PDB file of C-alpha atoms in Angstrom:
ATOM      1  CA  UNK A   1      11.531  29.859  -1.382  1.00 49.00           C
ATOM      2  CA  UNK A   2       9.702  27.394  -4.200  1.00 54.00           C
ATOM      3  CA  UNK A   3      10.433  24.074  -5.378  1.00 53.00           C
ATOM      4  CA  UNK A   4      11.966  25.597  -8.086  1.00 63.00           C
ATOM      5  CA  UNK A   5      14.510  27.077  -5.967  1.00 70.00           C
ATOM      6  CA  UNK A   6      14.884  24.538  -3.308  1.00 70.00           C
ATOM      7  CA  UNK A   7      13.980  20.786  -3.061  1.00 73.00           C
ATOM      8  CA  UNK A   8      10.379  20.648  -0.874  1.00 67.00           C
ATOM      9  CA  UNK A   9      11.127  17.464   0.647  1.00 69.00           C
ATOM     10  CA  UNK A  10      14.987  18.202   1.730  1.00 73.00           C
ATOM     11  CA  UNK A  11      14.170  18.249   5.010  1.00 74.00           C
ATOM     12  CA  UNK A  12      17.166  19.085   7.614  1.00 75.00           C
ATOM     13  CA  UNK A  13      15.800  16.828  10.471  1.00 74.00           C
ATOM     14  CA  UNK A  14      15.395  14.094   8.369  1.00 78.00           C
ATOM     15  CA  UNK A  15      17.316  11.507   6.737  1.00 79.00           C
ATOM     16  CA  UNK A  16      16.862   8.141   4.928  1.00 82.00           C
ATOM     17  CA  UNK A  17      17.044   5.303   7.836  1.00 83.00           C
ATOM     18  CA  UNK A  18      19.797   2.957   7.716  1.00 87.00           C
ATOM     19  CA  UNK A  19      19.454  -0.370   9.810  1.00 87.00           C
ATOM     20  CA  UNK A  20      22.541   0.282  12.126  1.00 89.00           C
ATOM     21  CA  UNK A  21      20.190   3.621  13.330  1.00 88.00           C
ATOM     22  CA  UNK A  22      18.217   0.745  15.010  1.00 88.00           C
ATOM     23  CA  UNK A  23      20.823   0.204  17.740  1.00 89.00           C
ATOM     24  CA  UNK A  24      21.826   3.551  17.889  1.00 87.00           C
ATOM     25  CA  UNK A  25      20.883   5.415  20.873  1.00 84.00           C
ATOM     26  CA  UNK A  26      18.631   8.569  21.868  1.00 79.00           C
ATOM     27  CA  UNK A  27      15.574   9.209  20.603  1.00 76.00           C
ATOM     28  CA  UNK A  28      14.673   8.350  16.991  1.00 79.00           C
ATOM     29  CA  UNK A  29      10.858   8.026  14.985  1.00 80.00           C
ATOM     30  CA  UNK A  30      10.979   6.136  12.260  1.00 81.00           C
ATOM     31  CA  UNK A  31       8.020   5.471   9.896  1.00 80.00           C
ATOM     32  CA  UNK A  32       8.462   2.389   8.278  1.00 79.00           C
ATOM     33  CA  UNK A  33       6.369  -0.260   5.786  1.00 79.00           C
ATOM     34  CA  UNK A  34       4.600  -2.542   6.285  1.00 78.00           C
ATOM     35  CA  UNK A  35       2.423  -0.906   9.103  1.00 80.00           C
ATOM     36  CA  UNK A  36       0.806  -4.218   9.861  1.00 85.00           C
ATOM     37  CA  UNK A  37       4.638  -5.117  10.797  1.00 87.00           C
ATOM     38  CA  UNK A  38       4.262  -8.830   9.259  1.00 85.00           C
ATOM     39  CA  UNK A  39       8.041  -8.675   7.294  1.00 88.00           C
ATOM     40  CA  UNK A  40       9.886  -5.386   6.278  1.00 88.00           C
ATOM     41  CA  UNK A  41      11.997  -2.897   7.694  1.00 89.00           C
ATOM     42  CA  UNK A  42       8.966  -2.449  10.512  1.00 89.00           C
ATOM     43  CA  UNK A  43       9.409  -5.805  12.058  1.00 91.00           C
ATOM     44  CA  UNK A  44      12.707  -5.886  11.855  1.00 92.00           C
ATOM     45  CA  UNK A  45      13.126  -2.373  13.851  1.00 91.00           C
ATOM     46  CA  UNK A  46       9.805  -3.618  16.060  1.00 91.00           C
ATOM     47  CA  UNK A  47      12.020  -6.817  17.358  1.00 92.00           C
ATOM     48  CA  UNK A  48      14.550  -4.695  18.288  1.00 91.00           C
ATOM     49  CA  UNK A  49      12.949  -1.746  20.154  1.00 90.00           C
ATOM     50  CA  UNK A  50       9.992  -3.546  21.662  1.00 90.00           C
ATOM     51  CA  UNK A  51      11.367  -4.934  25.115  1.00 90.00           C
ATOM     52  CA  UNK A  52      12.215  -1.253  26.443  1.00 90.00           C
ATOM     53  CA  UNK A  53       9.246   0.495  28.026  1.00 88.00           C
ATOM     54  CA  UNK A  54      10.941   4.007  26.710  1.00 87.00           C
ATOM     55  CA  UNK A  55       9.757   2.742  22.778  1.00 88.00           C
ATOM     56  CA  UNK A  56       6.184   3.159  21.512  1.00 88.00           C
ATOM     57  CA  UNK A  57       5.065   2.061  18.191  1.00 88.00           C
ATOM     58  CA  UNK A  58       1.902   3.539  16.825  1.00 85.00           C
ATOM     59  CA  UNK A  59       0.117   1.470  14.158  1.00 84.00           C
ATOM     60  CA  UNK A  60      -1.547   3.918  11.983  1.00 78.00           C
ATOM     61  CA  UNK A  61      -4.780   1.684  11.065  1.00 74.00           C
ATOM     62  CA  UNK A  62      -6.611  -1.517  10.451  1.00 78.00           C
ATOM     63  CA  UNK A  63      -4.022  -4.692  10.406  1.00 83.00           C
ATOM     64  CA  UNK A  64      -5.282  -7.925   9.188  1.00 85.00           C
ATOM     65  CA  UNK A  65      -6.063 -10.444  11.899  1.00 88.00           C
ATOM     66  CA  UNK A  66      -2.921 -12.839  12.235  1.00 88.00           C
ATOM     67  CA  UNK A  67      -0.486 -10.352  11.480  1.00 89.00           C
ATOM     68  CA  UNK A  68       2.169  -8.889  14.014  1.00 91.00           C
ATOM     69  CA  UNK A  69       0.240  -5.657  14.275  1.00 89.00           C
ATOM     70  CA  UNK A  70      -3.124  -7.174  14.905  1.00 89.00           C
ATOM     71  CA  UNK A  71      -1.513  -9.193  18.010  1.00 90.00           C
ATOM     72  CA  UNK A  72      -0.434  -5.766  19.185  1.00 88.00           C
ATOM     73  CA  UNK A  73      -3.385  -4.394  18.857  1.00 87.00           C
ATOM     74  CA  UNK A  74      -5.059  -6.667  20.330  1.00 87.00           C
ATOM     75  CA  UNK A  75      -2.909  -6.333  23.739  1.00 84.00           C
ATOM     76  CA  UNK A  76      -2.074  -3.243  23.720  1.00 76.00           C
ATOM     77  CA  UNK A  77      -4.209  -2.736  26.875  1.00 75.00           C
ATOM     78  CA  UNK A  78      -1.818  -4.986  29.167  1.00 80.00           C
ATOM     79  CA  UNK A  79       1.502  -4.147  30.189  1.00 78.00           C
ATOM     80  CA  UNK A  80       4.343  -6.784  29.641  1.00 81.00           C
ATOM     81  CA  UNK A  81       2.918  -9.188  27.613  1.00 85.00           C
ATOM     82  CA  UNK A  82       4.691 -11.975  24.631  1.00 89.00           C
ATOM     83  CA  UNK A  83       3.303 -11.565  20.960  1.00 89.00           C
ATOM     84  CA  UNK A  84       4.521 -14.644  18.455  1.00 89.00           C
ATOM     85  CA  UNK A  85       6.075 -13.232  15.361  1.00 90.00           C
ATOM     86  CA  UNK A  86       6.104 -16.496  13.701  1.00 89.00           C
ATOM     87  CA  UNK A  87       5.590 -20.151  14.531  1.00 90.00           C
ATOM     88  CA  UNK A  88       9.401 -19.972  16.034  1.00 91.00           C
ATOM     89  CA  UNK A  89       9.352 -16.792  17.613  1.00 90.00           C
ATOM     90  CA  UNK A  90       7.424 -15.163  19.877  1.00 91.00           C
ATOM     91  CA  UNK A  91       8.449 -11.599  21.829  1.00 91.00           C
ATOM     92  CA  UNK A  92       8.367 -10.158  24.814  1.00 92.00           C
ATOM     93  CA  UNK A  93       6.807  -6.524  24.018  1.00 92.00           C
ATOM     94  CA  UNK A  94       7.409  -3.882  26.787  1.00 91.00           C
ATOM     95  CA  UNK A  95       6.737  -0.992  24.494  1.00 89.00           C
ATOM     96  CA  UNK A  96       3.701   1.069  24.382  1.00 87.00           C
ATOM     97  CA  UNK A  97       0.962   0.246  21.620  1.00 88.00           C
ATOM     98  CA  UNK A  98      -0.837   3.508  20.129  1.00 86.00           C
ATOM     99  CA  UNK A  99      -4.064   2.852  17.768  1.00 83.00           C
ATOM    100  CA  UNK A 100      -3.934   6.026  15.708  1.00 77.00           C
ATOM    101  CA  UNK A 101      -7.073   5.601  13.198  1.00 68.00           C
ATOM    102  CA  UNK A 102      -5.431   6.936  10.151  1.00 63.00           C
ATOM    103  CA  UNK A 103      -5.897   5.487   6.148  1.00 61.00           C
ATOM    104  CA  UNK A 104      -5.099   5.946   3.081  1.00 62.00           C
ATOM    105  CA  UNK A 105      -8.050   3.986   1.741  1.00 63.00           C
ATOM    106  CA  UNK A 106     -11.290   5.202   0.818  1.00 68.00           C
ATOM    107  CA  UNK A 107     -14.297   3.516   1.996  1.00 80.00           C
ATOM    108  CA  UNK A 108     -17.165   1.785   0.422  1.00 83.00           C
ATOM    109  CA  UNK A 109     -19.257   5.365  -0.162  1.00 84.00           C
ATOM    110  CA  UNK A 110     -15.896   7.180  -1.327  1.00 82.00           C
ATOM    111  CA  UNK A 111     -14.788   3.903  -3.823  1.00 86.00           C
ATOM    112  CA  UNK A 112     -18.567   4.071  -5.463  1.00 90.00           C
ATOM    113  CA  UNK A 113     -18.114   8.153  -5.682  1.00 87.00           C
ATOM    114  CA  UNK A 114     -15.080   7.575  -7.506  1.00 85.00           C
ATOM    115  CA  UNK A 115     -16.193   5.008  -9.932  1.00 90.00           C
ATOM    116  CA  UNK A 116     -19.580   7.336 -10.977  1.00 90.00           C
ATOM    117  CA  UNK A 117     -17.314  10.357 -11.429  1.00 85.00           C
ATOM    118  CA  UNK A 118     -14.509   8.225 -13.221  1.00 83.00           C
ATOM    119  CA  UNK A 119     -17.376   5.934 -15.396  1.00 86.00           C
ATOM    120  CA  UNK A 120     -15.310   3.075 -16.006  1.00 89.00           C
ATOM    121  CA  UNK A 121     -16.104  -0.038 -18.050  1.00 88.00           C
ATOM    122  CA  UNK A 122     -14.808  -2.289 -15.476  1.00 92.00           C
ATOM    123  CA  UNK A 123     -13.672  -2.375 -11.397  1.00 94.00           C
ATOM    124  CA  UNK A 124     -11.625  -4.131  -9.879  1.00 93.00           C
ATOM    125  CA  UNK A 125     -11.007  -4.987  -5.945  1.00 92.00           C
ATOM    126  CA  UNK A 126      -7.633  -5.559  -5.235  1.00 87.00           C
ATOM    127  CA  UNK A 127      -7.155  -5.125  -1.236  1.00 81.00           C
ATOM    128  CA  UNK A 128      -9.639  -5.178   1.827  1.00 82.00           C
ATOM    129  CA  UNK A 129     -11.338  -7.389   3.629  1.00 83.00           C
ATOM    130  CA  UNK A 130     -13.019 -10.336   1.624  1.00 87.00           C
ATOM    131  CA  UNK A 131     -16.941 -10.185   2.786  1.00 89.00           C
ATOM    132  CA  UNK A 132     -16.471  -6.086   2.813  1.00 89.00           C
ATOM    133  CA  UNK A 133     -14.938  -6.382  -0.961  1.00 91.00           C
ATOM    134  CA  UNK A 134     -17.618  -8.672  -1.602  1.00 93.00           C
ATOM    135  CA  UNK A 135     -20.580  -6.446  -0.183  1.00 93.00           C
ATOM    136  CA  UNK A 136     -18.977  -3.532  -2.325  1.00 94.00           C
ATOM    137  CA  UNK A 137     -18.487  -5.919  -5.520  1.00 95.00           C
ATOM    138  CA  UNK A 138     -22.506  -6.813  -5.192  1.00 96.00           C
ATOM    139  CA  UNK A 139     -23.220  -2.861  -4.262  1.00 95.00           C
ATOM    140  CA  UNK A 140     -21.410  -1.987  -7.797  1.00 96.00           C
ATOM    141  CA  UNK A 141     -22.784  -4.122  -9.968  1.00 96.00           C
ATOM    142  CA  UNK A 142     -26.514  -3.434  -8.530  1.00 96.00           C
ATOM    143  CA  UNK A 143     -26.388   0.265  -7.948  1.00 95.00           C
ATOM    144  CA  UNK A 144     -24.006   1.050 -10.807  1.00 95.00           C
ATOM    145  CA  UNK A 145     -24.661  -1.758 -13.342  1.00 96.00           C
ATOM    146  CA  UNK A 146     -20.960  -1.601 -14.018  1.00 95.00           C
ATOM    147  CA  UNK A 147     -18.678  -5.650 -14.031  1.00 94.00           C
ATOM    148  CA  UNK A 148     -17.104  -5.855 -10.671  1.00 95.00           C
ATOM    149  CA  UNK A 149     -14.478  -8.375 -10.044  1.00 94.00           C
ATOM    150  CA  UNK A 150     -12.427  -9.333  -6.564  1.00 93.00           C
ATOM    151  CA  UNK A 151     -10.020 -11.765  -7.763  1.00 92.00           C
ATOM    152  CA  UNK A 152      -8.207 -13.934  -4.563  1.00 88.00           C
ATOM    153  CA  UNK A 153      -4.322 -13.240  -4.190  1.00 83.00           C
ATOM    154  CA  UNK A 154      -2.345 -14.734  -7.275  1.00 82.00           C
ATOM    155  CA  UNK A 155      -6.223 -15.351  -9.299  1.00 88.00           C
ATOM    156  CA  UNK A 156      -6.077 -14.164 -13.063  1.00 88.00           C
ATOM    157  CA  UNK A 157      -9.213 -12.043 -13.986  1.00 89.00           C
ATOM    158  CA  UNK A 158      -9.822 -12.060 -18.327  1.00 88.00           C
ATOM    159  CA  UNK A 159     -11.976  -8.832 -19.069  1.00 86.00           C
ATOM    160  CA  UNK A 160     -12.914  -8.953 -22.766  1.00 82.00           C
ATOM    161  CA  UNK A 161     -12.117  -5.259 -24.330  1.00 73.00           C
ATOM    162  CA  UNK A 162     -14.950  -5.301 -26.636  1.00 71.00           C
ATOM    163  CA  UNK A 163     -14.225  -1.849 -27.771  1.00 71.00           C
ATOM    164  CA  UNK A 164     -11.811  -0.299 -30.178  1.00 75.00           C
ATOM    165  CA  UNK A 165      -9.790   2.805 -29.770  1.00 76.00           C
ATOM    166  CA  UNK A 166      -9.613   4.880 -32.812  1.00 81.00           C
ATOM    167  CA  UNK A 167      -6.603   7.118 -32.851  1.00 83.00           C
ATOM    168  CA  UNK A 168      -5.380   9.392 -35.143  1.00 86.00           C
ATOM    169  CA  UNK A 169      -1.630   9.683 -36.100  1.00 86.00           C
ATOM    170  CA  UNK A 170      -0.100  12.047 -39.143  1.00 89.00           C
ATOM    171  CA  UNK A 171       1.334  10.547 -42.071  1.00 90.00           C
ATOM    172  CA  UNK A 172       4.698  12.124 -40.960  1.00 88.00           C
ATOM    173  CA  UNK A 173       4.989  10.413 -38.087  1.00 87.00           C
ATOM    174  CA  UNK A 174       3.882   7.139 -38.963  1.00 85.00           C
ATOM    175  CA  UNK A 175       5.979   7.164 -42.145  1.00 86.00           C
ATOM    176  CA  UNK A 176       9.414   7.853 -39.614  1.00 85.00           C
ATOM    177  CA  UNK A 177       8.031   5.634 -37.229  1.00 84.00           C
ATOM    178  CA  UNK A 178       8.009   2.520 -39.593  1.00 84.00           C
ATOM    179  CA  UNK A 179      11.322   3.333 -41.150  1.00 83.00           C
ATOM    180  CA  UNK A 180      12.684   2.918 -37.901  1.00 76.00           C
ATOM    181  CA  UNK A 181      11.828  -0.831 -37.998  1.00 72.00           C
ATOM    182  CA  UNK A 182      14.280  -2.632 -40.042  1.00 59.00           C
ATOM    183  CA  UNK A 183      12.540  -5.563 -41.426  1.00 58.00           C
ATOM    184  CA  UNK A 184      14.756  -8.787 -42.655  1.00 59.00           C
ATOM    185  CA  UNK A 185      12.431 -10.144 -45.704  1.00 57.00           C
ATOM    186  CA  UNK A 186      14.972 -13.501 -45.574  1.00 55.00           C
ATOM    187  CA  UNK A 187      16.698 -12.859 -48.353  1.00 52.00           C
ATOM    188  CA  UNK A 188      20.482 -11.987 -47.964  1.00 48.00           C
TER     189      UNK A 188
END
């Protein structure tokens, strides 16, 4: 069978979670966002199923230090040990901790592949590590000669588009198009 014929990701051992399948019980995987488990659906399930030695959660990759899955990381080695959640809350964890080195991400030698295939006016770094985005940012603009930017969280970034576009559009189509737009001249 295709994807024409059947859906490819109707999968019959699978279903959409729902948070009342937290406290159900038997065995259950559930692959959840955020993985660095600092608010979501993942710490909410994580509070729940960490005190029982019979859970495991598996952080697939690098957490930011301070977060929820950078504490876990960081004692997953012991056995019984409390990680604080927030200022408020801290929690005994009882699970196992699995490190499974997996991202999404491309590193610094993939990113500058990309932008010499791609040739872009402009880059932009949006997520990592702030002396690793700067490193790149420096890396782009020397090797590549191309304006690199790494705005902070919330920071507004103005990129002047120097350039114009020139398009081409049939005088069929842009007649219809304008009579579409009804234009009020003021007088009635």
């Amino acid at each position: 069978e295709t994807f024409v014929k059947r859906n490819m990701f109707d999968f019959k051992h699978i279903s959409p979670f729902e948070r009342q399948m937290a406290d159900e019980p038997g065995a259950q995987v559930l692959f959840a966002t955020p993985g660095m488990l600092h608010a979501g659906t993942s710490l909410e399930v994580f509070k729940k199923w960490a005190g029982s030695e019979r859970n495991m959660v598996i952080m697939p990759g690098y957490c930011v230090v301070g977060t929820v899955g950078n504490k876990l990381l960081a004692g997953k080695k012991r056995k019984n040990y409390t990680v604080e959640i927030d200022k408020k809350t801290s929690l005994e964890v009882k699970c196992k901790v699995k490190h499974l080195s997996f991202s999404a991400h491309a590193d610094a030698k993939g990113i500058m592949q990309i932008i010499r295939q791609v040739e872009p006016k402009n880059v932009m770094l949006v997520h990592g590590e702030k002396g690793k985005m700067q490193y790149l940012l420096k890396k782009i603009q020397n090797d590549l000669d191309i304006p690199c930017y790494a705005p902070a969280n919330g920071e507004s970034v103005n990129i002047d588009a120097t350039h114009s576009i020139p398009i081409s559009v049939s005088r069929s189509l842009l007649k219809r198009q304008m009579s579409s737009f009804h234009v009020e001249d003021g007088s009635n």
